[in-house]
Tab-separated table of C-alpha atoms in Angstrom:
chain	number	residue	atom	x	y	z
A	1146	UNK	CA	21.718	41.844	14.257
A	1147	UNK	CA	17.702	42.303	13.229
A	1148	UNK	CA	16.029	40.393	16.098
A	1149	UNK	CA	12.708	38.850	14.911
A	1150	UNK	CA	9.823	38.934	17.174
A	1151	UNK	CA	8.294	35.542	18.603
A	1152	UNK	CA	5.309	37.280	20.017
A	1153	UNK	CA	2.925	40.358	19.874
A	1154	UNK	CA	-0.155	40.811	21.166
A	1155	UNK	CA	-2.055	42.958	23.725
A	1156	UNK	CA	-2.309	42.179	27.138
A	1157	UNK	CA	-2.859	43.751	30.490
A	1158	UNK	CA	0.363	44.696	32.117
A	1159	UNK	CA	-0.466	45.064	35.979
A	1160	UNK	CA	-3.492	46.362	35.364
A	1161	UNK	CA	-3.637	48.575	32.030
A	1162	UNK	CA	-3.555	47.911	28.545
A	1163	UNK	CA	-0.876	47.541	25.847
A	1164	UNK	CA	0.707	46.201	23.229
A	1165	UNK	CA	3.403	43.408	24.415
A	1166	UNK	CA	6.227	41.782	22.480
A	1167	UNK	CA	9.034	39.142	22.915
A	1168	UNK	CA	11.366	38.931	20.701
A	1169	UNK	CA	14.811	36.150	19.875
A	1170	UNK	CA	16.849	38.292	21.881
A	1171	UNK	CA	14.497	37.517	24.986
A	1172	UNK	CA	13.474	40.887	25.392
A	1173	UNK	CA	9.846	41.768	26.885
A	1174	UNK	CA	9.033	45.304	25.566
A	1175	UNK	CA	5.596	47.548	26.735
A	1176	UNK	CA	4.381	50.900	26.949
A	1177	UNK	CA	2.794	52.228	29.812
A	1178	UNK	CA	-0.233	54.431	30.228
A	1179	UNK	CA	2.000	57.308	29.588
A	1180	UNK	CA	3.714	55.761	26.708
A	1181	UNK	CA	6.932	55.218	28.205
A	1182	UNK	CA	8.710	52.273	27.092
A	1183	UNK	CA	9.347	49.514	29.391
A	1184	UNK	CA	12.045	46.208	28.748
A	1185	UNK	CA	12.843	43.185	30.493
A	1186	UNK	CA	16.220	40.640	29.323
A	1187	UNK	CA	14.920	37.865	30.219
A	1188	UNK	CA	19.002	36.613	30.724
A	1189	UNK	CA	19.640	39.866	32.689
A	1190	UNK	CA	16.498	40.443	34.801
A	1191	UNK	CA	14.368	37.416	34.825
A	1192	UNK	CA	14.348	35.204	37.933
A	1193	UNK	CA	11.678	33.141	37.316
A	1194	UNK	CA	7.961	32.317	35.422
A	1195	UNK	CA	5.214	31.292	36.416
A	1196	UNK	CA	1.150	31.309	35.568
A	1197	UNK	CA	-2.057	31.424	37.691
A	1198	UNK	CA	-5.220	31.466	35.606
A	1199	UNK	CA	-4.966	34.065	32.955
A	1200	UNK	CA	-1.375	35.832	34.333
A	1201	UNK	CA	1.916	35.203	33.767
A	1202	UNK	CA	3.710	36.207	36.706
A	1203	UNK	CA	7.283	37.398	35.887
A	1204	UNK	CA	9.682	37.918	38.918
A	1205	UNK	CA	12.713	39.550	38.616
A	1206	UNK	CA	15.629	41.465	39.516
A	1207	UNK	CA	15.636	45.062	38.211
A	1208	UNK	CA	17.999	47.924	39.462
A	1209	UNK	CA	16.756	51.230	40.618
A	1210	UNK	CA	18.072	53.980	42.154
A	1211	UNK	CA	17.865	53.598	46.174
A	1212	UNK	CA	19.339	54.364	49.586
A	1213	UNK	CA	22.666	52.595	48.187
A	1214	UNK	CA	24.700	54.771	46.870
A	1215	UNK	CA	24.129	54.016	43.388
A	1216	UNK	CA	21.239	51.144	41.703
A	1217	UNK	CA	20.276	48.703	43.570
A	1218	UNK	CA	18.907	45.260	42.675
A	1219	UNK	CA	15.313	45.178	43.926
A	1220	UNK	CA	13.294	42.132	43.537
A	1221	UNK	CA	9.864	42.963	41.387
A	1222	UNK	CA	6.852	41.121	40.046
A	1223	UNK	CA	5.159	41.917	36.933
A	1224	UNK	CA	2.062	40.483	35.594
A	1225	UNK	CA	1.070	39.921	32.302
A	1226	UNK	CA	-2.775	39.081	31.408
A	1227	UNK	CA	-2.839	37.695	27.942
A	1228	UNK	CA	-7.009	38.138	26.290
A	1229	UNK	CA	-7.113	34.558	25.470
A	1230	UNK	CA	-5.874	31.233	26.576
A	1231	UNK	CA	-3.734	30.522	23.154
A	1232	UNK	CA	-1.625	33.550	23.618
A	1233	UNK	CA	-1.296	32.981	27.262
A	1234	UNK	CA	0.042	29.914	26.720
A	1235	UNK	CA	2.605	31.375	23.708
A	1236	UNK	CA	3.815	33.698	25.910
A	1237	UNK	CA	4.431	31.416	28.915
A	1238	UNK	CA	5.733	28.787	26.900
A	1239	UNK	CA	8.034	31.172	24.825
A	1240	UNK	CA	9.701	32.915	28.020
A	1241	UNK	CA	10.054	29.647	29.933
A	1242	UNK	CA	11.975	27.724	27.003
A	1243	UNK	CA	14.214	30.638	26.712
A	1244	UNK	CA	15.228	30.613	30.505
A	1245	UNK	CA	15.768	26.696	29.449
A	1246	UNK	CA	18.189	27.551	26.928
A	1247	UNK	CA	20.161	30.016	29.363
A	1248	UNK	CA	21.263	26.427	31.434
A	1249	UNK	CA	20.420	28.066	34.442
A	1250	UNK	CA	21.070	25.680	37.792
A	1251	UNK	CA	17.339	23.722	39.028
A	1252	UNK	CA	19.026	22.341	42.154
A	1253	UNK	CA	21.336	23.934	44.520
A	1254	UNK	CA	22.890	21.909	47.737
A	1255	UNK	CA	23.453	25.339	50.123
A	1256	UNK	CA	26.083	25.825	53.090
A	1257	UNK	CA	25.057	28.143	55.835
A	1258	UNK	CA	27.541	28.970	58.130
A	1259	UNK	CA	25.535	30.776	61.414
A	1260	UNK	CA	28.935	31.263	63.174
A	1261	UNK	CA	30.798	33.005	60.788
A	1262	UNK	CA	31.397	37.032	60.907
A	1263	UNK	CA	28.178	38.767	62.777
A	1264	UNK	CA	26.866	35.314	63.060
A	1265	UNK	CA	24.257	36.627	60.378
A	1266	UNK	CA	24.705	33.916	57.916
A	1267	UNK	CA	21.087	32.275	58.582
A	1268	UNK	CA	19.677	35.995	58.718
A	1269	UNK	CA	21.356	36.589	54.607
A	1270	UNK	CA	19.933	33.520	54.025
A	1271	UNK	CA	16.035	34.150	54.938
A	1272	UNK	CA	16.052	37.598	53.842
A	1273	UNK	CA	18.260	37.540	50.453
A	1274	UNK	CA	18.937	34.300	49.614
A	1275	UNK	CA	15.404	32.405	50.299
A	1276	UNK	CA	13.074	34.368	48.123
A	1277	UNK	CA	15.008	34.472	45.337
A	1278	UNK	CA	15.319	30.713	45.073
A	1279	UNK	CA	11.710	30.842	45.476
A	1280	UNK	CA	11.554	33.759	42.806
A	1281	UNK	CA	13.777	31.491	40.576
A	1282	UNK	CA	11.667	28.458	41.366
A	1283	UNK	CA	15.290	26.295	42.229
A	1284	UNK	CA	15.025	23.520	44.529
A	1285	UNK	CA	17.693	23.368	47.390
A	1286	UNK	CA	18.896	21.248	50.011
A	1287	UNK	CA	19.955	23.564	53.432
A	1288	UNK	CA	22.978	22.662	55.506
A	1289	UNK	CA	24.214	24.664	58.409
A	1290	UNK	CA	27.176	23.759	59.562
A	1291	UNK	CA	27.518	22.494	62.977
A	1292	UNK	CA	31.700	22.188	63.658
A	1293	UNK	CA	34.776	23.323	61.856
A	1294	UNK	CA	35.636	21.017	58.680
A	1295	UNK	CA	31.636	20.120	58.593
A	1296	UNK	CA	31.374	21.818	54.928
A	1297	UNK	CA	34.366	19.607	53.792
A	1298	UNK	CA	32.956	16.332	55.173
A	1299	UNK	CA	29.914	17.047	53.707
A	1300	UNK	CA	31.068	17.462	50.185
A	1301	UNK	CA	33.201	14.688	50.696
A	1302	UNK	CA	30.106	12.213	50.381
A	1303	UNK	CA	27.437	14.365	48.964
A	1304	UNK	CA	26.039	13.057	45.934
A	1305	UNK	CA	26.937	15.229	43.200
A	1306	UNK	CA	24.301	14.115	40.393
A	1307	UNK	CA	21.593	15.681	42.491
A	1308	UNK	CA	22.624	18.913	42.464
A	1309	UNK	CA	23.612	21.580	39.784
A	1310	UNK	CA	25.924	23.761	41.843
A	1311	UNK	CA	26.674	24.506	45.535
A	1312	UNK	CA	26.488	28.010	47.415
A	1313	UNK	CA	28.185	28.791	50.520
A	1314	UNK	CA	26.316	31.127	52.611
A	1315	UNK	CA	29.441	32.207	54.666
A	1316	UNK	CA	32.927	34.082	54.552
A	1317	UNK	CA	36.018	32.211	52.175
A	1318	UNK	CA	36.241	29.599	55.169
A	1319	UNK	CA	33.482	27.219	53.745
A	1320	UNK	CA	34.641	27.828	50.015
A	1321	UNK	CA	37.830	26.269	51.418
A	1322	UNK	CA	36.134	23.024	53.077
A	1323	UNK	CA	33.913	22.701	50.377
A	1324	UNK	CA	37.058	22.700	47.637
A	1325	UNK	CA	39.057	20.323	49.372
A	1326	UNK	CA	36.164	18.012	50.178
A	1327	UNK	CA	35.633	17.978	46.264
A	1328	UNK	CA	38.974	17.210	45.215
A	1329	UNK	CA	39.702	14.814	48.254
A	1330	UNK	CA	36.698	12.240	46.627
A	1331	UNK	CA	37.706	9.217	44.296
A	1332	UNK	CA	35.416	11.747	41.943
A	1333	UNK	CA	37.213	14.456	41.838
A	1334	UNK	CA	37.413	14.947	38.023
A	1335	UNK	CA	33.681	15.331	38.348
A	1336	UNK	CA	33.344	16.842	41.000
A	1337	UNK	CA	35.897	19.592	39.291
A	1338	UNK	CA	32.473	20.510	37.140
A	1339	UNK	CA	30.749	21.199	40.113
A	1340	UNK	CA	29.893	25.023	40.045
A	1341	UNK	CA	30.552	26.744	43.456
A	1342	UNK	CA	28.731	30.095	44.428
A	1343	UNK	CA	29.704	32.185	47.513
A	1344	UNK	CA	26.994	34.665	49.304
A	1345	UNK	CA	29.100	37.132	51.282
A	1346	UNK	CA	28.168	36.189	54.798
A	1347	UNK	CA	31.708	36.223	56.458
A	1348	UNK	CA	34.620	38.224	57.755
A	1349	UNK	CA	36.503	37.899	54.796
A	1350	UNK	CA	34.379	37.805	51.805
A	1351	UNK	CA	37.695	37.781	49.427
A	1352	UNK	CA	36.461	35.309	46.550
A	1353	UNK	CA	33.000	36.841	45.816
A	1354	UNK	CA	34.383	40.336	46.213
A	1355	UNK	CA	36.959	39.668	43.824
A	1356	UNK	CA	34.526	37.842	41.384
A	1357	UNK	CA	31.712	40.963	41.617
A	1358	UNK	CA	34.545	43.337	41.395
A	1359	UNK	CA	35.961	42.343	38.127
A	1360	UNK	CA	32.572	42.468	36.656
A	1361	UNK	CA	32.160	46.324	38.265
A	1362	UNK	CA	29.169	45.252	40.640
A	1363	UNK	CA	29.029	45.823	44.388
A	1364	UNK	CA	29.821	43.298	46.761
A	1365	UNK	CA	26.369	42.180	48.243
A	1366	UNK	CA	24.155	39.115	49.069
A	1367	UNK	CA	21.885	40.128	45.850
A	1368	UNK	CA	24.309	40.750	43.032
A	1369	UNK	CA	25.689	37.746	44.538
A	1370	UNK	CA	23.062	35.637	44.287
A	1371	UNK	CA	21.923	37.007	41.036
A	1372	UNK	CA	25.116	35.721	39.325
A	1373	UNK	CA	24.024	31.917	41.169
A	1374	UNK	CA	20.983	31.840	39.845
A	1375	UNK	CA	22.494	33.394	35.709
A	1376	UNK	CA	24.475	29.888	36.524
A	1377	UNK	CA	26.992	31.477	34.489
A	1378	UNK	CA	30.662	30.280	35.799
A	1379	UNK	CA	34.463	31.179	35.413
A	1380	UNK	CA	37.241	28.761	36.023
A	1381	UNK	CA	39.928	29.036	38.912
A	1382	UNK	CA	43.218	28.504	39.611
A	1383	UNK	CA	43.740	25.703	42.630
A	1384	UNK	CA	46.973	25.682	44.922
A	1385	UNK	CA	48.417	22.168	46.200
A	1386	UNK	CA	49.841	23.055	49.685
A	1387	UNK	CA	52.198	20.362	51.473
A	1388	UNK	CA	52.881	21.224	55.005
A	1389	UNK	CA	54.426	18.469	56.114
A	1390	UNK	CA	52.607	15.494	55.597
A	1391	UNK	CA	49.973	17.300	55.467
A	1392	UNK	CA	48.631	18.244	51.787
A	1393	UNK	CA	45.666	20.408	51.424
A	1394	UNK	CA	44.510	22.700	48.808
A	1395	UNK	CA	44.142	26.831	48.504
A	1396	UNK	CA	42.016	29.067	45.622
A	1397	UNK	CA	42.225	32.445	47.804
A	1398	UNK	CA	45.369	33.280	49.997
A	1399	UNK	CA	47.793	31.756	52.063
A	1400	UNK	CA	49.432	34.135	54.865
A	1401	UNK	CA	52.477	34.253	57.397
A	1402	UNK	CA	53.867	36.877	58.740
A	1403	UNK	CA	51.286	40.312	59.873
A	1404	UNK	CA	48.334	39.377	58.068
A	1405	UNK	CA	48.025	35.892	59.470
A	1406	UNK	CA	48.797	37.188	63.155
A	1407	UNK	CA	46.282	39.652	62.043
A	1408	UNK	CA	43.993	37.343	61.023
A	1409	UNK	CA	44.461	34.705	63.534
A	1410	UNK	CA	45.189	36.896	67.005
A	1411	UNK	CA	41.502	38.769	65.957
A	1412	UNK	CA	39.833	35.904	66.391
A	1413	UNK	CA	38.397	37.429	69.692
A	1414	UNK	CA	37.344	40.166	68.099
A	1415	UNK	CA	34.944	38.336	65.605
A	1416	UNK	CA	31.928	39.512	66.813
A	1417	UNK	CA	32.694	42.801	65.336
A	1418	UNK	CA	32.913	41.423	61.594
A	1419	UNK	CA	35.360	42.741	59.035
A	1420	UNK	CA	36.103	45.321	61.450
A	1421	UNK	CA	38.431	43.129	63.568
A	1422	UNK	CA	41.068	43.200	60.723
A	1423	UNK	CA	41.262	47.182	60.828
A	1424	UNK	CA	41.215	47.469	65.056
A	1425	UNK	CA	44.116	44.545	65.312
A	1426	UNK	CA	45.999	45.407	62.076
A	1427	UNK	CA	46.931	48.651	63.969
A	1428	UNK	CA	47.602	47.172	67.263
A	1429	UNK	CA	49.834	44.747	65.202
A	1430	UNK	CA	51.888	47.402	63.416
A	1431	UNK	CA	52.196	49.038	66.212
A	1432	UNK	CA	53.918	46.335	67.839
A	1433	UNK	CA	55.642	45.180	64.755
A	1434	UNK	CA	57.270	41.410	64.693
A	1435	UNK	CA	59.671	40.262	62.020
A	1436	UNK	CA	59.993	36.891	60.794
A	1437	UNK	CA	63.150	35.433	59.939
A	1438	UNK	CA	62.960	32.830	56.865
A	1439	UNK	CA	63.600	32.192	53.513
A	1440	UNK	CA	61.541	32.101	50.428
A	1441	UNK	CA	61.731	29.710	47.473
A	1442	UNK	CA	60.135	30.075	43.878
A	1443	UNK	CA	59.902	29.665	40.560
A	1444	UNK	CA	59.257	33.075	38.582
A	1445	UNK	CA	56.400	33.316	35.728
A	1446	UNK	CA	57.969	34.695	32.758
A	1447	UNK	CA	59.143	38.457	33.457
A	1448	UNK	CA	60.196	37.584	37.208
A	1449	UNK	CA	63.155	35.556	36.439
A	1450	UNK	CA	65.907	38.107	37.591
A	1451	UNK	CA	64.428	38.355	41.056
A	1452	UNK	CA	66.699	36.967	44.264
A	1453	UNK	CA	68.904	34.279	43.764
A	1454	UNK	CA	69.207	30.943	41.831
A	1455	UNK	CA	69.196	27.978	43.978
A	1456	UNK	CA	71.850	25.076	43.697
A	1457	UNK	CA	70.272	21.789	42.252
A	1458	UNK	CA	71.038	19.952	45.582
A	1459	UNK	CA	68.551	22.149	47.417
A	1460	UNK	CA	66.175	22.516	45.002
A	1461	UNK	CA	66.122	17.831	45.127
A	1462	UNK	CA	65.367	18.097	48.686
A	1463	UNK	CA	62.003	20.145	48.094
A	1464	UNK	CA	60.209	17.684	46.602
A	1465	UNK	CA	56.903	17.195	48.957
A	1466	UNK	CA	55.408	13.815	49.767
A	1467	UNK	CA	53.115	11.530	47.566
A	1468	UNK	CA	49.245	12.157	47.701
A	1469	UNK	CA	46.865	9.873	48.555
A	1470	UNK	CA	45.942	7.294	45.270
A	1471	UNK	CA	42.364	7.882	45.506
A	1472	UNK	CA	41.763	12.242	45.009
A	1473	UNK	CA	43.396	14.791	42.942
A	1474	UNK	CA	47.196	14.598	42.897
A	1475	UNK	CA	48.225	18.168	42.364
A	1476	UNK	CA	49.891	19.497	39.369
A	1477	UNK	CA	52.588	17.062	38.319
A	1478	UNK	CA	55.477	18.990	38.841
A	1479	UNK	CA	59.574	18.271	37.922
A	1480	UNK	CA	61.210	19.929	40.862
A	1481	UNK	CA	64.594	19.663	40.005
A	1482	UNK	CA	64.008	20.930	36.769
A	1483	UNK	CA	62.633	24.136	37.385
A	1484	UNK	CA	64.508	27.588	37.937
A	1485	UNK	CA	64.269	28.070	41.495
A	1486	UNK	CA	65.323	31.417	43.122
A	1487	UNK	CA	65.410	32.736	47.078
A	1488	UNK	CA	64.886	35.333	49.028
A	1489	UNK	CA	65.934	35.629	52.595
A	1490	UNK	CA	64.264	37.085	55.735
A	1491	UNK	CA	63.543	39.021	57.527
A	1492	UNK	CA	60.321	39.647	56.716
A	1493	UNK	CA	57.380	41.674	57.677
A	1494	UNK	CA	54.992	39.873	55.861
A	1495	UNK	CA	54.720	37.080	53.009
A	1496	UNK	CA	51.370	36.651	51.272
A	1497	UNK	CA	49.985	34.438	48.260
A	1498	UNK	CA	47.073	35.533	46.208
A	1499	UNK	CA	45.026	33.551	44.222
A	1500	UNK	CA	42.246	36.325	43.062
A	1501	UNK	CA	42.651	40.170	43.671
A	1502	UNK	CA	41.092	40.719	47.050
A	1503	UNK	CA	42.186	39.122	50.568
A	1504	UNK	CA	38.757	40.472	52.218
A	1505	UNK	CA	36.102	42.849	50.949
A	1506	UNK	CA	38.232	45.672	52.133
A	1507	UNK	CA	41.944	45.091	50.833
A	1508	UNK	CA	43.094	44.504	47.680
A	1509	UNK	CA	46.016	42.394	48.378
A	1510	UNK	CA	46.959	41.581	44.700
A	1511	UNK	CA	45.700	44.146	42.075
A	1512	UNK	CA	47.303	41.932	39.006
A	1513	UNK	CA	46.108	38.672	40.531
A	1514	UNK	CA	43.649	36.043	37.832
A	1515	UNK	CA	41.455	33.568	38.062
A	1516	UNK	CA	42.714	30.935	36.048
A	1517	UNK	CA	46.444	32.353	34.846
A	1518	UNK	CA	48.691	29.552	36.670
A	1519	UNK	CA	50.114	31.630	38.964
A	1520	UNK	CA	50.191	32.948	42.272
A	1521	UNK	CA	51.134	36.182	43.052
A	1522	UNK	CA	53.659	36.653	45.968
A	1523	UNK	CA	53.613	39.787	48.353
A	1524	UNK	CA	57.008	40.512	50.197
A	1525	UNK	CA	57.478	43.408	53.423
A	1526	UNK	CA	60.466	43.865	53.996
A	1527	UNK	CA	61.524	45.666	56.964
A	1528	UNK	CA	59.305	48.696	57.174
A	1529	UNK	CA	59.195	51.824	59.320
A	1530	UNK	CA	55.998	51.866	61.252
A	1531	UNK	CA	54.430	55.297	60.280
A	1532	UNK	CA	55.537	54.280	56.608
A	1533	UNK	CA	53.576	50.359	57.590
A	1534	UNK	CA	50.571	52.518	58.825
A	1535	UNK	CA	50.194	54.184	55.578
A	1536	UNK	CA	50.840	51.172	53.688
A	1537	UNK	CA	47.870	49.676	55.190
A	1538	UNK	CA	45.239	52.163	54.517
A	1539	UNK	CA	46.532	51.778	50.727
A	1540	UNK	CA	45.417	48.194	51.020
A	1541	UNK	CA	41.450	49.169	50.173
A	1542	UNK	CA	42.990	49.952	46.558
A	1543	UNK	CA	45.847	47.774	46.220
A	1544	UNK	CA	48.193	51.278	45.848
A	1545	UNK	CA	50.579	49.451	48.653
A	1546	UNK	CA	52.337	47.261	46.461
A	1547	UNK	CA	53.923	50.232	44.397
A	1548	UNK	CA	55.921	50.835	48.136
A	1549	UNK	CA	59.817	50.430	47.985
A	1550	UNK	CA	59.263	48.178	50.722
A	1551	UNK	CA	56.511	45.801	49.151
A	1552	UNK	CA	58.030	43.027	46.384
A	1553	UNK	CA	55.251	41.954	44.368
A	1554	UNK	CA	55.908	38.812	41.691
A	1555	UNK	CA	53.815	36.202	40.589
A	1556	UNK	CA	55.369	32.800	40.961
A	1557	UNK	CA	54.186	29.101	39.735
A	1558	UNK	CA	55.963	26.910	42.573
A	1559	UNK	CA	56.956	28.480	46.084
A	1560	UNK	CA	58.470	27.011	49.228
A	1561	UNK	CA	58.391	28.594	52.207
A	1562	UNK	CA	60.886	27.904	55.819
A	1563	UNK	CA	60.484	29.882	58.247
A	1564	UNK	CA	61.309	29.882	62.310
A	1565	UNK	CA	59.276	31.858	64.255
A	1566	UNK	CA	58.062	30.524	67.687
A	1567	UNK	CA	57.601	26.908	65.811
A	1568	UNK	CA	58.883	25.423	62.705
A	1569	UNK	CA	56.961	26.317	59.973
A	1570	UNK	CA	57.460	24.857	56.117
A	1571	UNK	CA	55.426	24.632	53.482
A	1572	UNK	CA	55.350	24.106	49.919
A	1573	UNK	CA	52.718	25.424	47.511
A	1574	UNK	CA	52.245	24.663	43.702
A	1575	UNK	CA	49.786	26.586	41.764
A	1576	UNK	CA	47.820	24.689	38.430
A	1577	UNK	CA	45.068	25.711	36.303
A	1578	UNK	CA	42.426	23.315	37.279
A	1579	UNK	CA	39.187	24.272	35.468
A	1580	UNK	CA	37.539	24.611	38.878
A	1581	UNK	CA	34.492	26.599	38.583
A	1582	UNK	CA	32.712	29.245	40.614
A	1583	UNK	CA	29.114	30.855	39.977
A	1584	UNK	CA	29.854	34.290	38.287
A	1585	UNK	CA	28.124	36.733	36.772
């Protein structure tokens, strides 16, 4: 498509002369002194616009090869110095209505968590995530949070019409308050259009790994925020979990078995980041534990001949409790007339995937989607340990689940009960919600 140009003219480009144009596709082009030609997508590149006297001051994100292994994003200014005070103002005018168009966020309401992973959450936040919400001249409200469940009471109350999206500066623990503070409000259908951004500040990382990595980008604070401030989004799936009387809700992974013990018994090990999953995933497998229990679902299409059917009787006495009136219900579900199937125990581990990656360093669920319905269920079965220990270092590919010992389905209802030191049920339904994250 022939893209027409909207302006021309010559200018000073830090410093030296040439010919400048912007054309519908909102690409700057130049030359520089030795003719080389220069572009800027003003979608792709451009953080923000300002002018100063006779400049217009373009910041932006541009990639260039670094100390990184590969391009980096590195934040640069460029200054354009129109002749005259009618093109100046053409040119400003021009870029800034087409970063209008592009619906990008103006007002962000930002989580910090400063006790998550390293405890460098406020540290990403001054030196990544600050000046480029300056850059991108966005207005945003900072919250650290102070206790666990803080995030969640927050965007309980918070009030949504002042803000365009929220980021969590943290691991996938915040994400999680922040979701079910959403959907817990009287609100919630509105506050389902509330974009959600994650900065990888955690142990875990999962959600904005998984988002970066089906786009092909690395999984750092920049690309990360770069994709916040595009304010472009992608819907995702939302799991109803009833333990209990206790309902709340799920949109990475749910764990029992190794990887929670792994995940909970590590806690002591936190200060040492995403590293504490590697050291005590070995002393765990080394000391293996199985759990006796037995595993309930219905199959998405193509699963159906896995484990047994279940007899109607059992399949009545699974339906969970009613939610409170005044939130999101969950998907309305017909228990009894669904196709339920089992599995029995023991079991090594049991994990549900929402997205592809558990943590920035295992892929737990290589088929897993956004916004496809489903949930994809992990099974170990028993497992020698040498055969476990290579197993795990397949994770960082998500090569595992093609083990004889790993069963890997994706499922739309499941129902876990399990005895292992305490009783432990729970029942998990997975619905396409139209949530919405910050993605590139």
């Amino acid at each position: 498509m022939n893209q027409h140009i909207i302006f021309s003219d010559e200018v000073l480009v830090n410093g030296y002369k040439t010919a400048l144009t912007l054309s519908t596709d909102g690409i700057l082009r130049w030359h520089d002194t030795n003719n080389v030609l220069h572009s800027l997508s003003i979608e792709e590149q451009f953080l923000g616009v300002s002018n100063a006297g006779q400049h217009v001051i373009v910041k932006s994100f541009v990639k260039e090869d670094g100390f990184c292994f590969g391009s980096c994003l590195v934040r640069k200014t460029f200054v354009f110095e129109p002749f005259s005070p009618h093109s100046l103002r053409i040119l400003f005018d021009n870029i800034q209505s087409y970063i209008h168009s592009l619906g990008r966020p103006k007002r962000l309401f930002i989580f910090v968590n400063p006790f998550g992973g390293k405890k460098s959450a406020s540290k990403v936040f001054a030196n990544d995530v600050r000046p480029i919400l300056e850059d991108a001249n966005i207005e945003y409200t900072l919250q650290e949070t102070k206790y666990q469940l803080h995030a969640k009471e927050v965007s309980h109350t918070l009030d949504l019409t002042n803000y365009d999206g929220i980021i969590c500066v943290s691991g996938d623990g915040i994400l999680v308050e922040v979701v079910n503070g959403l959907l817990e409000r009287e609100d919630w259908q509105a506050a389902l259009k509330m974009p959600i951004g994650v900065i990888p500040a955690g142990t875990g990382n999962g959600m904005i790994k998984s988002l970066l990595d089906s786009v092909g980008q690395p999984c750092t604070a920049a690309y990360a925020m770069l994709a916040a401030v595009r304010g472009h989004k992608r819907s995702l799936d939302v799991a109803t979990i009833w333990q209990g009387e206790t309902r709340f809700f799920s949109v990475l992974m749910l764990a029992w078995g190794l990887i929670a013990d792994i995940d909970i018994e590590s806690e002591k090990y936190r200060w040492m980041g995403s590293a504490r999953m590697d050291i005590y995933g070995l002393q765990r497998a080394l000391k293996l534990r199985k759990y006796n229990g037995c595993i309930s679902f219905v199959p998405a299409p193509g699963f159906e001949d896995v484990g047994e059917p279940i007899s109607l009787g059992v399949v009545e006495s699974m339906e969970p409790l009613k939610a409170p009136q005044h939130s999101y219900q969950g998907p309305k579900v017909d228990f009894p007339s669904s196709c339920w199937r089992k599995l029995n125990g023991p079991f090594i581990g049991v994990w549900l995937q929402n997205v592809p990656w558990g943590s920035e360093t295992a892929k737990a669920a290589p088929n897993a989607k956004f916004d496809d319905g489903y949930l994809d269920l992990i099974l170990m079965r028993e497992c020698p340990k040498l055969a476990l220990l290579s197993l795990m270092s397949e994770m960082s590919n998500g090569n595992y689940v093609r083990s004889p010992h790993v069963l890997y389905i994706k499922v739309s209802h499941v129902d876990v009960s399990a005895s292992h030191m305490l009783n432990y049920m729970w029942k998990g339904v997975c619905e396409y919600t139209h949530f919405v994250l910050f993605d590139d």
